[in-house]
mmCIF file of C-alpha atoms and ligand atoms in Angstrom:
data_model
loop_
_atom_site.group_PDB
_atom_site.id
_atom_site.type_symbol
_atom_site.label_atom_id
_atom_site.label_comp_id
_atom_site.label_asym_id
_atom_site.label_seq_id
_atom_site.Cartn_x
_atom_site.Cartn_y
_atom_site.Cartn_z
ATOM 1 C CA UNK K 1 68.940 30.985 55.624
ATOM 2 C CA UNK K 2 71.313 33.241 56.541
ATOM 3 C CA UNK K 3 74.846 31.857 57.335
ATOM 4 C CA UNK K 4 74.629 31.502 60.886
ATOM 5 C CA UNK K 5 70.948 31.625 60.866
ATOM 6 C CA UNK K 6 70.303 30.031 64.950
ATOM 7 C CA UNK K 7 73.383 30.951 65.919
ATOM 8 C CA UNK K 8 72.965 34.857 66.750
ATOM 9 C CA UNK K 9 73.285 35.055 70.322
ATOM 10 C CA UNK K 10 76.821 34.239 69.838
ATOM 11 C CA UNK K 11 77.527 35.961 66.484
ATOM 12 C CA UNK K 12 78.500 39.954 65.956
ATOM 13 C CA UNK K 13 78.851 40.925 62.251
ATOM 14 C CA UNK K 14 81.817 43.435 61.596
ATOM 15 C CA UNK K 15 83.421 43.806 64.645
ATOM 16 C CA UNK K 16 85.807 45.968 65.620
ATOM 17 C CA UNK K 17 88.310 42.942 66.604
ATOM 18 C CA UNK K 18 91.323 45.076 66.916
ATOM 19 C CA UNK K 19 89.918 46.653 70.480
ATOM 20 C CA UNK K 20 90.120 42.423 71.872
ATOM 21 C CA UNK K 21 93.662 42.765 71.369
ATOM 22 C CA UNK K 22 96.918 44.411 73.579
ATOM 23 C CA UNK K 23 97.838 46.880 70.608
ATOM 24 C CA UNK K 24 94.080 47.906 70.358
ATOM 25 C CA UNK K 25 94.788 48.943 66.586
ATOM 26 C CA UNK K 26 93.669 47.374 63.332
ATOM 27 C CA UNK K 27 89.702 47.348 61.119
ATOM 28 C CA UNK K 28 86.995 45.115 61.966
ATOM 29 C CA UNK K 29 86.534 41.288 61.422
ATOM 30 C CA UNK K 30 83.279 40.103 59.205
ATOM 31 C CA UNK K 31 82.606 38.142 62.334
ATOM 32 C CA UNK K 32 83.560 37.468 66.196
ATOM 33 C CA UNK K 33 81.752 34.251 67.714
ATOM 34 C CA UNK K 34 81.534 33.244 71.138
ATOM 35 C CA UNK K 35 80.471 29.784 71.195
ATOM 36 C CA UNK K 36 79.755 28.527 74.459
ATOM 37 C CA UNK K 37 79.614 24.870 74.499
ATOM 38 C CA UNK K 38 82.060 22.458 73.244
ATOM 39 C CA UNK K 39 78.940 21.517 70.902
ATOM 40 C CA UNK K 40 78.516 25.445 69.484
ATOM 41 C CA UNK K 41 82.049 24.988 68.694
ATOM 42 C CA UNK K 42 81.402 22.178 66.383
ATOM 43 C CA UNK K 43 78.694 23.873 64.802
ATOM 44 C CA UNK K 44 80.186 27.113 64.488
ATOM 45 C CA UNK K 45 83.014 25.005 62.579
ATOM 46 C CA UNK K 46 80.984 23.298 60.548
ATOM 47 C CA UNK K 47 78.740 26.496 58.858
ATOM 48 C CA UNK K 48 82.599 28.180 58.525
ATOM 49 C CA UNK K 49 83.042 25.174 56.395
ATOM 50 C CA UNK K 50 79.736 24.980 54.530
ATOM 51 C CA UNK K 51 80.632 28.516 53.407
ATOM 52 C CA UNK K 52 83.672 28.736 52.788
ATOM 53 C CA UNK K 53 84.686 31.423 55.331
ATOM 54 C CA UNK K 54 88.049 31.792 56.859
ATOM 55 C CA UNK K 55 88.987 31.631 60.515
ATOM 56 C CA UNK K 56 90.786 32.414 63.176
ATOM 57 C CA UNK K 57 91.155 31.695 67.258
ATOM 58 C CA UNK K 58 91.521 34.301 69.528
ATOM 59 C CA UNK K 59 92.836 34.061 72.969
ATOM 60 C CA UNK K 60 93.651 36.990 74.761
ATOM 61 C CA UNK K 61 95.144 39.070 71.585
ATOM 62 C CA UNK K 62 98.517 39.624 73.584
ATOM 63 C CA UNK K 63 100.543 38.278 70.360
ATOM 64 C CA UNK K 64 98.128 39.485 67.833
ATOM 65 C CA UNK K 65 98.515 42.552 65.333
ATOM 66 C CA UNK K 66 95.209 42.853 63.472
ATOM 67 C CA UNK K 67 95.777 44.987 59.834
ATOM 68 C CA UNK K 68 94.274 48.684 59.794
ATOM 69 C CA UNK K 69 92.115 46.376 57.048
ATOM 70 C CA UNK K 70 90.585 43.530 59.137
ATOM 71 C CA UNK K 71 90.406 40.366 58.588
ATOM 72 C CA UNK K 72 87.906 38.918 56.081
ATOM 73 C CA UNK K 73 87.057 35.903 58.098
ATOM 74 C CA UNK K 74 85.579 34.940 61.422
ATOM 75 C CA UNK K 75 87.255 35.190 64.713
ATOM 76 C CA UNK K 76 86.432 32.547 66.843
ATOM 77 C CA UNK K 77 86.903 33.135 70.899
ATOM 78 C CA UNK K 78 86.322 30.201 73.636
ATOM 79 C CA UNK K 79 84.966 32.536 76.299
ATOM 80 C CA UNK K 80 81.779 30.472 77.390
ATOM 81 C CA UNK K 81 81.374 28.871 80.495
ATOM 82 C CA UNK K 82 82.759 25.526 79.394
ATOM 83 C CA UNK K 83 86.093 26.891 78.468
ATOM 84 C CA UNK K 84 86.449 29.054 81.198
ATOM 85 C CA UNK K 85 86.915 26.043 83.866
ATOM 86 C CA UNK K 86 89.562 24.474 85.993
ATOM 87 C CA UNK K 87 88.869 20.654 87.545
ATOM 88 C CA UNK K 88 92.077 20.366 90.167
ATOM 89 C CA UNK K 89 91.831 16.450 91.222
ATOM 90 C CA UNK K 90 91.884 15.613 94.547
ATOM 91 C CA UNK K 91 95.170 15.660 95.388
ATOM 92 C CA UNK K 92 95.554 18.884 93.746
ATOM 93 C CA UNK K 93 98.650 17.461 91.562
ATOM 94 C CA UNK K 94 96.275 17.139 88.104
ATOM 95 C CA UNK K 95 94.412 20.448 86.849
ATOM 96 C CA UNK K 96 92.458 20.338 83.659
ATOM 97 C CA UNK K 97 92.358 24.068 82.673
ATOM 98 C CA UNK K 98 90.047 24.680 79.354
ATOM 99 C CA UNK K 99 90.880 26.974 76.550
ATOM 100 C CA UNK K 100 89.603 30.475 77.758
ATOM 101 C CA UNK K 101 91.001 30.429 81.228
ATOM 102 C CA UNK K 102 93.274 33.242 82.415
ATOM 103 C CA UNK K 103 96.457 31.943 82.890
ATOM 104 C CA UNK K 104 97.514 35.114 85.348
ATOM 105 C CA UNK K 105 94.686 34.123 87.500
ATOM 106 C CA UNK K 106 95.296 30.582 87.545
ATOM 107 C CA UNK K 107 98.721 31.142 88.991
ATOM 108 C CA UNK K 108 97.534 33.186 91.309
ATOM 109 C CA UNK K 109 95.223 30.314 92.399
ATOM 110 C CA UNK K 110 98.157 27.897 91.919
ATOM 111 C CA UNK K 111 99.832 29.780 94.548
ATOM 112 C CA UNK K 112 96.855 29.950 97.030
ATOM 113 C CA UNK K 113 96.962 26.692 96.772
ATOM 114 C CA UNK K 114 100.452 25.753 96.787
ATOM 115 C CA UNK K 115 100.924 23.931 93.621
ATOM 116 C CA UNK K 116 104.155 24.787 92.128
ATOM 117 C CA UNK K 117 104.821 24.156 88.472
ATOM 118 C CA UNK K 118 103.245 27.456 87.057
ATOM 119 C CA UNK K 119 105.513 30.087 88.673
ATOM 120 C CA UNK K 120 107.628 30.839 85.226
ATOM 121 C CA UNK K 121 104.110 32.055 83.570
ATOM 122 C CA UNK K 122 103.587 34.421 86.074
ATOM 123 C CA UNK K 123 102.709 38.378 84.220
ATOM 124 C CA UNK K 124 101.897 36.241 80.766
ATOM 125 C CA UNK K 125 98.575 38.036 79.417
ATOM 126 C CA UNK K 126 97.446 34.923 78.292
ATOM 127 C CA UNK K 127 94.675 32.159 78.052
ATOM 128 C CA UNK K 128 95.421 28.964 78.528
ATOM 129 C CA UNK K 129 94.621 27.838 74.957
ATOM 130 C CA UNK K 130 97.137 30.833 73.280
ATOM 131 C CA UNK K 131 99.794 29.895 75.899
ATOM 132 C CA UNK K 132 99.861 26.001 74.925
ATOM 133 C CA UNK K 133 99.523 26.973 71.445
ATOM 134 C CA UNK K 134 103.143 29.080 71.087
ATOM 135 C CA UNK K 135 103.913 27.251 74.446
ATOM 136 C CA UNK K 136 104.440 30.123 76.221
ATOM 137 C CA UNK K 137 106.866 31.297 78.651
ATOM 138 C CA UNK K 138 110.475 33.061 78.790
ATOM 139 C CA UNK K 139 114.035 32.207 80.734
ATOM 140 C CA UNK K 140 112.489 31.055 83.831
ATOM 141 C CA UNK K 141 110.327 28.193 81.874
ATOM 142 C CA UNK K 142 107.879 27.481 79.830
ATOM 143 C CA UNK K 143 103.923 25.751 79.875
ATOM 144 C CA UNK K 144 105.240 23.228 77.965
ATOM 145 C CA UNK K 145 107.073 21.864 80.911
ATOM 146 C CA UNK K 146 104.004 20.853 82.679
ATOM 147 C CA UNK K 147 101.301 20.455 80.096
ATOM 148 C CA UNK K 148 100.635 16.697 80.094
ATOM 149 C CA UNK K 149 98.265 15.855 77.135
ATOM 150 C CA UNK K 150 95.617 18.029 75.378
ATOM 151 C CA UNK K 151 92.040 17.942 73.868
ATOM 152 C CA UNK K 152 91.940 19.176 70.863
ATOM 153 C CA UNK K 153 89.160 19.570 67.829
ATOM 154 C CA UNK K 154 90.397 19.983 64.320
ATOM 155 C CA UNK K 155 88.925 21.495 61.466
ATOM 156 C CA UNK K 156 86.300 18.889 60.929
ATOM 157 C CA UNK K 157 85.047 19.161 64.457
ATOM 158 C CA UNK K 158 86.258 15.915 65.547
ATOM 159 C CA UNK K 159 87.178 16.135 69.208
ATOM 160 C CA UNK K 160 90.375 13.914 70.151
ATOM 161 C CA UNK K 161 93.795 13.389 73.101
ATOM 162 C CA UNK K 162 96.899 14.211 72.112
ATOM 163 C CA UNK K 163 99.857 13.076 74.672
ATOM 164 C CA UNK K 164 103.363 13.442 75.477
ATOM 165 C CA UNK K 165 105.590 11.939 74.173
ATOM 166 C CA UNK K 166 103.712 12.104 71.011
ATOM 167 C CA UNK K 167 102.775 16.332 72.557
ATOM 168 C CA UNK K 168 105.839 18.142 71.755
ATOM 169 C CA UNK K 169 106.692 21.894 73.020
ATOM 170 C CA UNK K 170 109.439 23.624 71.496
ATOM 171 C CA UNK K 171 110.619 26.827 71.967
ATOM 172 C CA UNK K 172 107.270 29.482 71.237
ATOM 173 C CA UNK K 173 106.436 26.364 69.091
ATOM 174 C CA UNK K 174 104.095 22.760 69.250
ATOM 175 C CA UNK K 175 103.107 19.911 67.289
ATOM 176 C CA UNK K 176 99.850 20.549 67.819
ATOM 177 C CA UNK K 177 98.350 21.214 63.952
ATOM 178 C CA UNK K 178 94.332 21.050 65.000
ATOM 179 C CA UNK K 179 92.623 24.257 65.242
ATOM 180 C CA UNK K 180 91.219 23.731 68.254
ATOM 181 C CA UNK K 181 93.125 23.411 71.754
ATOM 182 C CA UNK K 182 89.969 22.801 74.328
ATOM 183 C CA UNK K 183 91.651 21.889 77.941
ATOM 184 C CA UNK K 184 95.522 21.075 78.573
ATOM 185 C CA UNK K 185 96.294 18.504 81.305
ATOM 186 C CA UNK K 186 98.802 19.970 83.377
ATOM 187 C CA UNK K 187 100.686 17.910 86.123
ATOM 188 C CA UNK K 188 102.003 20.211 89.539
ATOM 189 C CA UNK K 189 103.003 19.449 92.627
ATOM 190 C CA UNK K 190 102.462 20.373 95.934
ATOM 191 C CA UNK K 191 105.229 22.364 97.568
ATOM 192 C CA UNK K 192 106.020 25.262 100.072
ATOM 193 C CA UNK K 193 103.571 28.188 99.291
ATOM 194 C CA UNK K 194 105.617 30.758 100.770
ATOM 195 C CA UNK K 195 108.729 29.445 98.337
ATOM 196 C CA UNK K 196 106.096 29.600 95.583
ATOM 197 C CA UNK K 197 105.028 32.938 96.598
ATOM 198 C CA UNK K 198 108.826 34.199 96.279
ATOM 199 C CA UNK K 199 109.584 32.256 92.880
ATOM 200 C CA UNK K 200 106.684 34.347 91.547
ATOM 201 C CA UNK K 201 107.784 37.646 93.369
ATOM 202 C CA UNK K 202 110.602 37.535 91.601
ATOM 203 C CA UNK K 203 109.598 36.471 88.284
ATOM 204 C CA UNK K 204 107.625 39.550 88.602
ATOM 205 C CA UNK K 205 109.993 42.359 89.505
ATOM 206 C CA UNK K 206 112.480 40.937 86.695
ATOM 207 C CA UNK K 207 109.668 41.675 84.091
ATOM 208 C CA UNK K 208 108.987 44.593 86.121
ATOM 209 C CA UNK K 209 113.089 46.112 85.814
ATOM 210 C CA UNK K 210 113.096 44.211 82.107
ATOM 211 C CA UNK K 211 110.024 45.308 79.701
ATOM 212 C CA UNK K 212 107.881 48.305 79.221
ATOM 213 C CA UNK K 213 104.941 48.341 81.625
ATOM 214 C CA UNK K 214 102.290 46.572 81.360
ATOM 215 C CA UNK K 215 99.967 50.289 80.938
ATOM 216 C CA UNK K 216 101.801 50.683 77.841
ATOM 217 C CA UNK K 217 100.212 49.709 74.798
ATOM 218 C CA UNK K 218 102.481 46.767 73.349
ATOM 219 C CA UNK K 219 102.452 42.779 72.469
ATOM 220 C CA UNK K 220 105.326 41.327 74.484
ATOM 221 C CA UNK K 221 108.124 40.098 72.443
ATOM 222 C CA UNK K 222 108.264 40.816 68.818
ATOM 223 C CA UNK K 223 110.870 38.567 67.329
ATOM 224 C CA UNK K 224 111.350 35.396 68.629
ATOM 225 C CA UNK K 225 115.143 34.580 69.941
ATOM 226 C CA UNK K 226 117.123 33.179 66.742
ATOM 227 C CA UNK K 227 119.334 30.476 68.111
ATOM 228 C CA UNK K 228 118.856 31.337 72.024
ATOM 229 C CA UNK K 229 120.385 34.883 71.615
ATOM 230 C CA UNK K 230 117.779 37.801 72.883
ATOM 231 C CA UNK K 231 116.411 39.011 69.297
ATOM 232 C CA UNK K 232 116.307 42.611 71.962
ATOM 233 C CA UNK K 233 119.873 42.485 72.187
ATOM 234 C CA UNK K 234 120.321 42.410 68.706
ATOM 235 C CA UNK K 235 118.362 44.754 68.023
ATOM 236 C CA UNK K 236 119.805 46.621 71.087
ATOM 237 C CA UNK K 237 123.232 46.175 69.465
ATOM 238 C CA UNK K 238 121.601 47.892 66.158
ATOM 239 C CA UNK K 239 121.039 51.118 67.598
ATOM 240 C CA UNK K 240 117.461 50.971 67.329
ATOM 241 C CA UNK K 241 116.082 51.461 70.815
ATOM 242 C CA UNK K 242 114.090 54.454 70.443
ATOM 243 C CA UNK K 243 113.568 54.594 66.646
ATOM 244 C CA UNK K 244 109.834 55.726 65.663
ATOM 245 C CA UNK K 245 108.106 55.618 62.615
ATOM 246 C CA UNK K 246 104.087 57.481 63.326
ATOM 247 C CA UNK K 247 103.027 56.176 66.576
ATOM 248 C CA UNK K 248 104.643 52.736 66.278
ATOM 249 C CA UNK K 249 108.555 53.037 68.765
ATOM 250 C CA UNK K 250 111.171 50.698 69.740
ATOM 251 C CA UNK K 251 111.368 50.287 73.773
ATOM 252 C CA UNK K 252 113.623 52.202 75.350
ATOM 253 C CA UNK K 253 113.830 49.847 77.825
ATOM 254 C CA UNK K 254 113.294 45.646 76.154
ATOM 255 C CA UNK K 255 114.111 46.224 71.943
ATOM 256 C CA UNK K 256 111.781 43.322 71.503
ATOM 257 C CA UNK K 257 108.787 45.381 72.611
ATOM 258 C CA UNK K 258 107.163 47.971 70.015
ATOM 259 C CA UNK K 259 105.130 50.415 71.599
ATOM 260 C CA UNK K 260 102.112 52.085 70.271
ATOM 261 C CA UNK K 261 101.538 55.751 70.722
ATOM 262 C CA UNK K 262 98.975 57.943 70.468
ATOM 263 C CA UNK K 263 97.638 57.954 66.589
ATOM 264 C CA UNK K 264 99.817 54.581 66.250
ATOM 265 C CA UNK K 265 98.132 52.296 63.308
ATOM 266 C CA UNK K 266 98.865 48.920 62.403
ATOM 267 C CA UNK K 267 100.450 50.074 58.871
ATOM 268 C CA UNK K 268 103.251 52.358 61.169
ATOM 269 C CA UNK K 269 104.176 49.406 63.705
ATOM 270 C CA UNK K 270 104.740 46.403 60.118
ATOM 271 C CA UNK K 271 106.569 49.438 58.743
ATOM 272 C CA UNK K 272 108.646 49.642 61.495
ATOM 273 C CA UNK K 273 108.748 45.951 62.019
ATOM 274 C CA UNK K 274 110.473 45.908 58.233
ATOM 275 C CA UNK K 275 112.747 48.754 59.362
ATOM 276 C CA UNK K 276 113.980 46.286 62.430
ATOM 277 C CA UNK K 277 114.473 43.229 59.897
ATOM 278 C CA UNK K 278 116.349 44.846 57.190
ATOM 279 C CA UNK K 279 118.771 46.617 59.945
ATOM 280 C CA UNK K 280 119.803 43.389 61.670
ATOM 281 C CA UNK K 281 119.673 41.824 58.771
ATOM 282 C CA UNK K 282 122.192 44.467 57.706
ATOM 283 C CA UNK K 283 123.759 44.922 60.623
ATOM 284 C CA UNK K 284 124.493 41.960 62.520
ATOM 285 C CA UNK K 285 123.711 38.885 59.392
ATOM 286 C CA UNK K 286 120.638 37.491 61.379
ATOM 287 C CA UNK K 287 117.146 37.017 60.208
ATOM 288 C CA UNK K 288 114.478 37.388 62.398
ATOM 289 C CA UNK K 289 111.465 36.433 62.784
ATOM 290 C CA UNK K 290 107.980 37.031 63.999
ATOM 291 C CA UNK K 291 106.719 35.570 67.129
ATOM 292 C CA UNK K 292 104.060 37.628 66.571
ATOM 293 C CA UNK K 293 100.941 36.728 64.475
ATOM 294 C CA UNK K 294 99.994 39.770 61.732
ATOM 295 C CA UNK K 295 96.256 38.943 61.107
ATOM 296 C CA UNK K 296 95.033 40.989 57.222
HETATM 297 N N1 EPU R 301 118.703 43.546 77.115
HETATM 298 C C1 EPU R 301 119.516 44.053 76.082
HETATM 299 N N2 EPU R 301 119.092 44.956 75.441
HETATM 300 C C2 EPU R 301 117.490 44.650 75.665
HETATM 301 C C3 EPU R 301 117.047 44.090 75.752
HETATM 302 C C4 EPU R 301 117.463 42.861 76.677
HETATM 303 O O1 EPU R 301 120.741 44.261 76.741
HETATM 304 O O2 EPU R 301 116.832 46.250 74.388
HETATM 305 C C5 EPU R 301 119.255 41.761 77.399
HETATM 306 C C6 EPU R 301 118.750 41.511 79.252
HETATM 307 O O3 EPU R 301 119.265 42.702 79.868
HETATM 308 C C7 EPU R 301 118.747 40.979 79.253
HETATM 309 C C8 EPU R 301 119.188 39.593 77.928
HETATM 310 O O4 EPU R 301 119.335 40.863 76.966
HETATM 311 O O5 EPU R 301 120.669 40.757 80.083
HETATM 312 C C9 EPU R 301 118.302 39.289 77.707
HETATM 313 O O6 EPU R 301 117.067 39.660 78.005
HETATM 314 P P1 EPU R 301 115.562 39.083 78.902
HETATM 315 O O7 EPU R 301 115.566 38.635 79.956
HETATM 316 O O8 EPU R 301 114.492 40.170 78.626
HETATM 317 O O9 EPU R 301 115.333 38.043 77.882
HETATM 318 P P2 EPU R 301 115.137 37.935 76.237
HETATM 319 O O10 EPU R 301 115.318 36.506 75.645
HETATM 320 O O11 EPU R 301 114.999 39.381 75.567
HETATM 321 C C10 EPU R 301 112.720 36.305 76.593
HETATM 322 C C11 EPU R 301 111.330 36.604 75.678
HETATM 323 C C12 EPU R 301 110.245 36.852 76.702
HETATM 324 C C13 EPU R 301 110.526 36.693 78.382
HETATM 325 C C14 EPU R 301 111.469 37.356 78.971
HETATM 326 C C15 EPU R 301 111.941 36.846 80.332
HETATM 327 C C16 EPU R 301 110.997 35.331 73.880
HETATM 328 C C17 EPU R 301 111.396 36.259 72.188
HETATM 329 N N3 EPU R 301 111.341 36.789 74.925
HETATM 330 O O12 EPU R 301 113.140 37.321 76.130
HETATM 331 O O13 EPU R 301 108.893 36.994 76.043
HETATM 332 O O14 EPU R 301 109.552 37.931 79.029
HETATM 333 O O15 EPU R 301 112.675 35.920 78.002
HETATM 334 O O16 EPU R 301 111.690 35.829 80.611
HETATM 335 O O17 EPU R 301 111.776 34.644 73.924
HETATM 336 C C18 EPU R 301 107.875 37.266 74.514
HETATM 337 O O18 EPU R 301 107.132 36.143 74.193
HETATM 338 O O19 EPU R 301 106.448 38.322 74.678
HETATM 339 C C19 EPU R 301 108.192 38.037 75.674
HETATM 340 C C20 EPU R 301 108.322 39.022 76.052
#
């Protein structure tokens, strides 16, 4: 019996997973699996465990760099119908957003409904699951501020909830250890739709003015901000804007972004990352830590 027999409809083998990331770089994954339901996800996890197959969970691939040799693992993406649901409570203050929901669309829906809480997340290309996992956000706030509880699945397929205060959000991290975030319960508050839209526009304009355009190939900020200093400022101060290795270039607009230009490989980006870390360490005595995940 083959590893995923009976699940053929949701499993692809030797899948060019790099295509699914914002960088669009990197080699294939042994398996690419899109469970349609929680039950199917449990089945997939069981099969992976039985067959000693490592797995990664993928959101929208905006914070991931896949190595040129790909990954000898399964990549699981929660984009079946069950994972795309949004359920607003009658008064609109409570929202259950499932892991595969597009955060940008969710921000728009909340603007239309006159619900405040997600404005700070404007323009972040993420799934809800990915955003919660890394507490996505920026100078205007992060998603952790509105999450009340999450429904999780562990590596044994057990489903359980975690709520605040046990659930803790910190700068670009959470204390969620479970492998899968199934959904998040968000607390919103009714507000003036015009004011909400104004805030969304302000955040959008700030990003447009300060970050590379969305049609460039990049993965957002590469490094975390050390101790509240902008990593971009440090890299800028080290004189590294415009530095190029192969097809990978440090953005002239915001130094914490690396653009992948024509012919770029994941190896180019990884080499550039190392050069940046070395130079910032030598010149500014600061150790930069990756914000993006590298899958190899
Ligand atoms: N700046 C420079 N040179 C640069 C980059 C920035 O002088 O090369 C200056 C800016 O002009 C600004 C200050 O540094 O005065 C701070 O820059 P910014 O507002 O862009 O903030 P950041 O700390 O660099 C964070 C997040 C971004 C998020 C922005 C805006 C991190 C690592 N980065 O950047 O998040 O978009 O705030 O909210 O937390 C991401 O997570 O992928 C990401 C892009």
